[in-house]
Coordinates of C-alpha atoms in Angstrom, one line a residue:
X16 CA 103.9 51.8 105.3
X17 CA 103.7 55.4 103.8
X18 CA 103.1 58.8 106.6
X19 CA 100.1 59.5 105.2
X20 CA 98.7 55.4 105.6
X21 CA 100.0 55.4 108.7
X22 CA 97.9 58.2 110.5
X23 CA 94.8 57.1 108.4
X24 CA 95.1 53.6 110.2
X25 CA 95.7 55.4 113.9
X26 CA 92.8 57.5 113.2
X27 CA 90.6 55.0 112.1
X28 CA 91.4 53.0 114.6
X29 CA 91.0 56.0 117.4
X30 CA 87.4 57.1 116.2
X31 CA 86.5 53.3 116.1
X32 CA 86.5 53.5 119.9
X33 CA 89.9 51.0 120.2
X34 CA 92.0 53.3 121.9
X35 CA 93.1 51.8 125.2
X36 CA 96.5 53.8 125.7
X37 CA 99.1 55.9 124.3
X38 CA 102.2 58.2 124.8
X39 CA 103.9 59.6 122.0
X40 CA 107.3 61.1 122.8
X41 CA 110.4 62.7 121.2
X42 CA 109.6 66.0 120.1
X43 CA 110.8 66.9 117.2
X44 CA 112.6 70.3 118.1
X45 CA 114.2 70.4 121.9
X46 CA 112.9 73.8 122.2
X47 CA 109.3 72.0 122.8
X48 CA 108.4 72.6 126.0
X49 CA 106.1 69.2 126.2
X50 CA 108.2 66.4 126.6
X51 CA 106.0 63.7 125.9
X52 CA 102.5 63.3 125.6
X53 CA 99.5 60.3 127.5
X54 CA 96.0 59.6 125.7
X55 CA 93.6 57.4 126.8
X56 CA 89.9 57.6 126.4
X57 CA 87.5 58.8 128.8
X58 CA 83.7 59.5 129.3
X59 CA 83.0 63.5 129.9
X60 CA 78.9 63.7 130.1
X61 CA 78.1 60.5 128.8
X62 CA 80.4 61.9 125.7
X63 CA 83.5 60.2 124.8
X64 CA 86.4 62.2 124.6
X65 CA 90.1 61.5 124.1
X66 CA 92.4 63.5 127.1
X67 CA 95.7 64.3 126.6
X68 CA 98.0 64.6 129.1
X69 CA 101.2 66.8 128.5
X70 CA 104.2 66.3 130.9
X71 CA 106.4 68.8 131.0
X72 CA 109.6 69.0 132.8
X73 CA 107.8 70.1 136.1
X74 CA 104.1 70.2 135.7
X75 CA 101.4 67.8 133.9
X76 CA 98.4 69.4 131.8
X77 CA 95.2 67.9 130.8
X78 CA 92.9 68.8 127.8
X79 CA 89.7 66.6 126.7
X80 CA 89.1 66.1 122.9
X81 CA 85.7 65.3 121.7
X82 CA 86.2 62.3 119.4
X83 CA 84.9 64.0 116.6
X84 CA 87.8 66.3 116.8
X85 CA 90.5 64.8 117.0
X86 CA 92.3 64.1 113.6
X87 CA 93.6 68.1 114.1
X88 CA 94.8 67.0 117.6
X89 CA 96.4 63.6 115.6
X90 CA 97.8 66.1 113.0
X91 CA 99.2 68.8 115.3
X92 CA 101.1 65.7 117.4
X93 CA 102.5 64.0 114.3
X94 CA 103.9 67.6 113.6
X95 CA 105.8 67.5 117.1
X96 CA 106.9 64.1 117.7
X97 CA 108.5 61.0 116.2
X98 CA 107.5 58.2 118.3
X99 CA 104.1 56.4 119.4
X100 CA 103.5 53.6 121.4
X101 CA 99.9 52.7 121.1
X102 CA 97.7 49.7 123.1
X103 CA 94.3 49.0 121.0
X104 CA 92.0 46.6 122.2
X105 CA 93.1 44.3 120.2
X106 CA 96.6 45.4 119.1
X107 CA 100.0 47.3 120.2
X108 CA 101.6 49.4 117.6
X109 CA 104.6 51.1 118.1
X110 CA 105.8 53.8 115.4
X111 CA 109.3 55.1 115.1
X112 CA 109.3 58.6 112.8
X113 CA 112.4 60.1 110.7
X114 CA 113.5 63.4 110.4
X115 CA 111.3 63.1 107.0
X116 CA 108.5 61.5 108.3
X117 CA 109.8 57.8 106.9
X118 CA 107.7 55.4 109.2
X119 CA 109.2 52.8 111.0
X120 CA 106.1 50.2 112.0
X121 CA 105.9 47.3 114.1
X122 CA 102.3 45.6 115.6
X123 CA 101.2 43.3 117.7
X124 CA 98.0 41.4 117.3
X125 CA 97.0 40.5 121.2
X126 CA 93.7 39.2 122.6
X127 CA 90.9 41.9 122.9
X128 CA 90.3 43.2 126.3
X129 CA 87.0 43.1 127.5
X130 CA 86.5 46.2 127.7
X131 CA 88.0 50.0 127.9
X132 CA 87.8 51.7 130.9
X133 CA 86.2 55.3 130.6
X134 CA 86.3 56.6 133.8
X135 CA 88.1 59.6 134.3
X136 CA 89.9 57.6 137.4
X137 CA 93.1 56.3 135.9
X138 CA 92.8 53.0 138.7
X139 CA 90.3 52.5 141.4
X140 CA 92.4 53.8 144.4
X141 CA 95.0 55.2 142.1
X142 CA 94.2 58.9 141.0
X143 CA 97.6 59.6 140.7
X144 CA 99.0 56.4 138.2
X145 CA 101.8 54.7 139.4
X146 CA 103.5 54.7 135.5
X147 CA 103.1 58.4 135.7
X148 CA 106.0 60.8 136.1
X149 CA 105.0 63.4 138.8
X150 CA 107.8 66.4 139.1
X151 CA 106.9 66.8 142.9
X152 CA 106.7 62.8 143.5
X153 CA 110.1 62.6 141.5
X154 CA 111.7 65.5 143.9
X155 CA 110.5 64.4 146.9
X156 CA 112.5 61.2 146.3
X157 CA 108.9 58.3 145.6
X158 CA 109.6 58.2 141.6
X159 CA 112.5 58.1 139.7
X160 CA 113.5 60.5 137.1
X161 CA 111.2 57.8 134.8
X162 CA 108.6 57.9 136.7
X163 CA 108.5 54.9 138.4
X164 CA 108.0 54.3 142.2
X165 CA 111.0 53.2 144.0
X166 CA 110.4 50.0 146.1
X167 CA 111.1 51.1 149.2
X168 CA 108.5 54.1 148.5
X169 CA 105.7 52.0 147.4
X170 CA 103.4 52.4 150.9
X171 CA 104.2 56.2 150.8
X172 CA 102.8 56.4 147.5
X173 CA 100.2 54.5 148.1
X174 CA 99.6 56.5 151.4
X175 CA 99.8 59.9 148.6
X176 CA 96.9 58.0 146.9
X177 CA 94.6 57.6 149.3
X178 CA 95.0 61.1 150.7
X179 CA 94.4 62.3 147.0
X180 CA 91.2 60.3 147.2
X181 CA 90.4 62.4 150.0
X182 CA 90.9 65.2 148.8
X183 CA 88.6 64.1 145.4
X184 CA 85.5 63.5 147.9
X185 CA 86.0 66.9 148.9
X186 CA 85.5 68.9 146.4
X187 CA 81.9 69.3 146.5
X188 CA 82.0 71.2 149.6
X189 CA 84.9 73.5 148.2
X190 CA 83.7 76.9 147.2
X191 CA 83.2 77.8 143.2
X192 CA 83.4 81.3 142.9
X193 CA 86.6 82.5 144.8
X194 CA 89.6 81.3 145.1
X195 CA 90.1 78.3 147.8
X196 CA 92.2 78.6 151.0
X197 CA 93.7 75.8 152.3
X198 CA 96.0 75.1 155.2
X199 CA 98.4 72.1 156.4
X200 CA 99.2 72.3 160.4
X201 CA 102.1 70.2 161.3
X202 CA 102.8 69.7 156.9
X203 CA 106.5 68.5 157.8
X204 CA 108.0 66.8 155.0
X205 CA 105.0 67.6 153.3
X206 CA 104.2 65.1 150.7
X207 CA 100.7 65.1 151.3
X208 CA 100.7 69.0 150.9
X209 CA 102.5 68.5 147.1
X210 CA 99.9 65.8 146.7
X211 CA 96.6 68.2 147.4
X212 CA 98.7 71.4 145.4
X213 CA 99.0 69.1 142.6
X214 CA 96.1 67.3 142.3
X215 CA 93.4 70.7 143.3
X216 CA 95.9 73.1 140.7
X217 CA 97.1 71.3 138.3
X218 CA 95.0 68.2 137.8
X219 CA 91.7 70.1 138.5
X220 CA 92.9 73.9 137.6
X221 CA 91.3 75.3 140.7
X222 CA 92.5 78.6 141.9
X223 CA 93.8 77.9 145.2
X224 CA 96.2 79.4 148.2
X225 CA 97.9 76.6 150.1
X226 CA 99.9 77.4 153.6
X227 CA 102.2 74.1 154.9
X228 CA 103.3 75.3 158.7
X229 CA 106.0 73.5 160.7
X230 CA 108.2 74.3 163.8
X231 CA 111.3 72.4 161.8
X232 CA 112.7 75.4 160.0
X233 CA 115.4 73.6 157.5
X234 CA 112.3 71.1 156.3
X235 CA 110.2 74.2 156.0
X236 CA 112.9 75.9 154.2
X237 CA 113.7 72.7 152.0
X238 CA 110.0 72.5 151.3
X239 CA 109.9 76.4 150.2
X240 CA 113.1 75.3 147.7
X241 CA 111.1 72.6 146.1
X242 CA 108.0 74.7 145.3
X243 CA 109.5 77.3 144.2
X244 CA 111.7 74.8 141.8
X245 CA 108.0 73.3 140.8
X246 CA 106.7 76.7 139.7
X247 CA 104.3 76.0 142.5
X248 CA 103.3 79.6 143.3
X249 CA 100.2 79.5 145.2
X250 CA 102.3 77.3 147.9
X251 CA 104.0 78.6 151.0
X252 CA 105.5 77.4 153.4
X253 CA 106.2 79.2 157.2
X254 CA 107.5 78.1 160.3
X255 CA 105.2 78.6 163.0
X256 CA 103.0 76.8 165.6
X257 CA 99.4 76.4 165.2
X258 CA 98.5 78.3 168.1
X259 CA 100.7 81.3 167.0
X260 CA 99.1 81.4 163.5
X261 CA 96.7 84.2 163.3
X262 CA 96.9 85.4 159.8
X263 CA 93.3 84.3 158.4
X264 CA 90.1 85.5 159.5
X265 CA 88.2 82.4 157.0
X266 CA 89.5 79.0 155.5
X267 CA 87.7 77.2 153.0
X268 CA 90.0 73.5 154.2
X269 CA 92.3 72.4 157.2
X270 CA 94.8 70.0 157.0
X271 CA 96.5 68.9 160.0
X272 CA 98.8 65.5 160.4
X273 CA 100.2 64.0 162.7
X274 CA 99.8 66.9 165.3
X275 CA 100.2 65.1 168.8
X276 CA 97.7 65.1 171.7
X277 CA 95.8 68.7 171.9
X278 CA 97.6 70.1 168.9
X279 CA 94.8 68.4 167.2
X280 CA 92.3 69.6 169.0
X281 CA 93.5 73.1 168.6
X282 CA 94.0 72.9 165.0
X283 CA 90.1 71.4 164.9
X284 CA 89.1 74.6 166.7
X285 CA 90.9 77.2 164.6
X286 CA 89.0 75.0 161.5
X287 CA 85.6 75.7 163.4
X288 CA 86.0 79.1 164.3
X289 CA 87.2 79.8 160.9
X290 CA 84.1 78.2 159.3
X291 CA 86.3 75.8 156.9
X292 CA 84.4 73.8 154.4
X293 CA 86.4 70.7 154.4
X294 CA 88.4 69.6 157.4
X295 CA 90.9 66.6 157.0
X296 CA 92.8 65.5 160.3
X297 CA 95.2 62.0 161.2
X298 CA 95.5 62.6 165.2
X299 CA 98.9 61.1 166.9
X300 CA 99.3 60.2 170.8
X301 CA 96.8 60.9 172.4
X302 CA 97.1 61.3 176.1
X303 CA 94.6 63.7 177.6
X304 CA 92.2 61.1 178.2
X305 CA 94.5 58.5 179.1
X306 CA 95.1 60.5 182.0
X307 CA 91.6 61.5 183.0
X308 CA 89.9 57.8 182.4
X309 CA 88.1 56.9 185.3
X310 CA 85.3 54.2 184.3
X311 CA 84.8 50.6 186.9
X312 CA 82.5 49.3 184.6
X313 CA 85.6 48.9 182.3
X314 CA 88.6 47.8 184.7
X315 CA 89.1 44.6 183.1
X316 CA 89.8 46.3 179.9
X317 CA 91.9 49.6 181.1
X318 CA 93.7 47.4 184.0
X319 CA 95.8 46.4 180.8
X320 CA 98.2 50.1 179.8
X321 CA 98.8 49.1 176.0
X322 CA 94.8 48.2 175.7
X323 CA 94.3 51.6 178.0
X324 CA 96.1 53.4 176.0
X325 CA 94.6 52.2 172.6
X326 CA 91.2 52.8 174.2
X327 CA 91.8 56.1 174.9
X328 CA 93.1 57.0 171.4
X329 CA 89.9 55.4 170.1
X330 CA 87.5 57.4 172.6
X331 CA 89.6 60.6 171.8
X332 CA 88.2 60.5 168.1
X333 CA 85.1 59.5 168.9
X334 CA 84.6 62.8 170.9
X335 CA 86.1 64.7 168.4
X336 CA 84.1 63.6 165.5
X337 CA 80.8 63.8 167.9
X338 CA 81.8 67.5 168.7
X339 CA 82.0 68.5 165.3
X340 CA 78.9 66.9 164.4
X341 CA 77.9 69.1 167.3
X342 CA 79.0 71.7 165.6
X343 CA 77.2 72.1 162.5
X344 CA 79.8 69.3 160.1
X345 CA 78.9 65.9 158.8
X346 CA 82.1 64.5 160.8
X347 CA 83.6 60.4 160.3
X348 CA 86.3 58.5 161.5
X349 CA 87.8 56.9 158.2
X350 CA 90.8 54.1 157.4
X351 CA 93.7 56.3 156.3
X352 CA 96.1 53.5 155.3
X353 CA 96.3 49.8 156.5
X354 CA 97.0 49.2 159.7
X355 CA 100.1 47.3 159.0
X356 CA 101.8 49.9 157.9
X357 CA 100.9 51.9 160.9
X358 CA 98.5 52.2 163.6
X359 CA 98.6 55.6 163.2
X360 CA 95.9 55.0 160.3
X361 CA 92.8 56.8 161.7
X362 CA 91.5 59.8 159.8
X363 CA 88.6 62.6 161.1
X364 CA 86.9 63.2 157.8
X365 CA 84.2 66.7 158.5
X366 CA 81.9 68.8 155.5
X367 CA 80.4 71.6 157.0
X368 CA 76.7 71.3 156.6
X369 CA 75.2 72.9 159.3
X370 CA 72.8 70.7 160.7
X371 CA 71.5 70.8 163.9
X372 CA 72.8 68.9 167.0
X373 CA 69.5 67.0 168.1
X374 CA 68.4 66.2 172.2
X375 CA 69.0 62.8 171.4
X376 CA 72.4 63.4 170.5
X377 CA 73.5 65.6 173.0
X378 CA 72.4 63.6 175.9
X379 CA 74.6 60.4 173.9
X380 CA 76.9 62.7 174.1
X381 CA 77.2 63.8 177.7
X382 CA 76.8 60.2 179.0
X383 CA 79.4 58.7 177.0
X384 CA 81.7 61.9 178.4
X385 CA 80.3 61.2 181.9
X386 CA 81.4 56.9 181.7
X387 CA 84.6 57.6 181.0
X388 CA 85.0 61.5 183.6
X389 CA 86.3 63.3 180.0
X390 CA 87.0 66.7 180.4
X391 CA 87.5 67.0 176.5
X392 CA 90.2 69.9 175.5
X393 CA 88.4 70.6 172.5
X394 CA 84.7 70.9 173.7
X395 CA 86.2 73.6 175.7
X396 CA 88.1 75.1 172.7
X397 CA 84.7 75.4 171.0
X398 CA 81.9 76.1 174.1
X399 CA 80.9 78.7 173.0
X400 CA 79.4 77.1 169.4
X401 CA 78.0 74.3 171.3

């Protein structure tokens, strides 16, 4: 097969509508920047478009090609590269170029899928695809260099995945016009923090500030080397407690994970009282109300100190998600991850939309406190918005 046969077939093929998948790879010149380069067709108001996503060393970009544009895009690649792997709907072509464009062809008839997937989700539950080379997943030890999740990494990246979802569903209530400041209490080894800098930059090109805090000064500072080696430059990272942290007078989203017993509740109050957006918190032990329980209608339950205890944690966020409700936020307790991998697996979920805390809910309120004698920390933190 001749060059110029060759890319009339890919082409015909691509504004047919059979594209399912491709990467074309090897540039041509190692100078190029772009090492290799993943189409797949998606849906951008009720348009379809053909998005290309460039991996370079470090970062991934995205661009969006109306169909009816794209044999210059097909051109331009053919200029840099010498290999294509391509899955059609009803055929896999793989295409091998020399130095002087002599083709090397070899297809695969296979069994039509169904259908091609369009939506701008690469997997349900998988915004970040699991055949995907990330430079910060890579780095923080999930992929390989190839891109593939390790084994033993396979629940952290789903965990990274969910949290992304997270993070998706927030973006309504994330300011438009200015850039977006976010903050991570407790970020430690911080692969949820690369996860929301990735995916808010680089995948969705906002303009964003992002602060990860820790008390462990050598992860902070191992943190701050992997950044920087990212070209992340909106990304910080400080050593500091949350109560000590009084640099921001307004926050557009708090993060905090895995802060234990009131730290939570003291990073939920700094969120308030800085009038964040989005707020996005996985509580740890919690033992504040453990110690205040005092309820005879539920003996047979709390007589039992691991069912106490789980009570408590339960109850805890419960009162946390009904004080921010309180509080002018639409606040949820969500699943976080499954509880097999961890019972840890709770998430408070808050938009601010400031709505109005009604009678009704306000005396549910103060007799659930009352059943259990809660003295809650952080309906003290935040009297004085109640």
């Amino acid at each position: 097969m001749e060059f110029q046969e060759m890319k009339q077939y890919l082409l015909e093929q691509i504004l047919d509508k059979q594209l399912m998948t491709a990467t074309i790879s090897q540039p041509r010149v190692k100078s190029n920047e772009v090492k290799r380069v993943k189409l797949k067709p998606i849906e951008l108001k009720n348009m379809y478009h053909i998005q290309l996503e460039y991996q370079y060393e470090r970062i991934l970009k995205h661009e969006n090609i109306p169909l009816e544009s794209f044999a210059q895009t097909l051109d331009e690649l053919l200029e840099q590269f010498r290999q294509l792997h391509i899955d059609f709907i009803a055929e896999k072509v793989q295409v091998q170029l020399s130095k002087k464009n002599k083709v090397m062809w070899k297809s695969e008839k296979t069994e039509a899928a169904k259908a091609v997937n369009l939506s701008h989700n690469r997997k349900k539950n998988y915004l970040l695809d699991e055949n995907t080379p990330y430079p910060f997943l890579i780095r923080l030890g999930v992929q390989t260099e190839e891109g593939k999740v390790k084994k033993q990494k396979y629940d952290k990246f789903k965990q990274i995945n969910r949290f992304v979802e997270f993070i998706a569903d927030a973006l309504a209530y994330l300011p438009k016009d200015q850039p977006v400041r976010i903050l991570d209490f407790g970020s430690g080894k911080s692969y949820l923090t690369f996860a929301l800098y990735h995916y808010l930059k680089i995948e969705k090109g906002l303009d964003i500030r992002v602060t990860g805090l820790d008390l462990k000064k050598e992860v902070i500072e191992e943190c701050a080397k992997i950044a920087q080696d990212l070209g992340y430059d909106q990304l910080e990272f400080l050593v500091g407690d949350i109560n000590d942290y009084n640099d921001e007078t307004a926050v557009d989203m708090v993060v905090t994970l895995h802060a234990c017993d009131v730290a939570t509740d003291m990073a939920l109050a700094r969120a308030v009282k800085w009038n964040a957006s989005v707020i996005l918190s996985v509580p740890c032990c919690q033992h504040e109300l453990n110690t205040q329980l005092n309820a005879p209608g539920l003996d047979i339950m709390l007589k039992h100190g691991l069912v106490k205890e789980r009570f408590a944690a339960l109850a805890t966020d419960s009162i946390r998600a009904e004080i921010l409700n309180m509080v002018g936020y639409e606040a949820q307790l969500v699943e976080f991850i499954d509880m097999e991998n961890t019972p840890k697996n709770i998430l408070i979920r808050a938009y601010k939309t400031g709505r109005k805390t009604t009678p009704e809910q306000l005396e549910n309120y103060q007799q659930f406190k009352q059943l259990l004698n809660a003295k809650p920390f952080l309906e003290n933190e935040l009297k004085d918005y109640l």
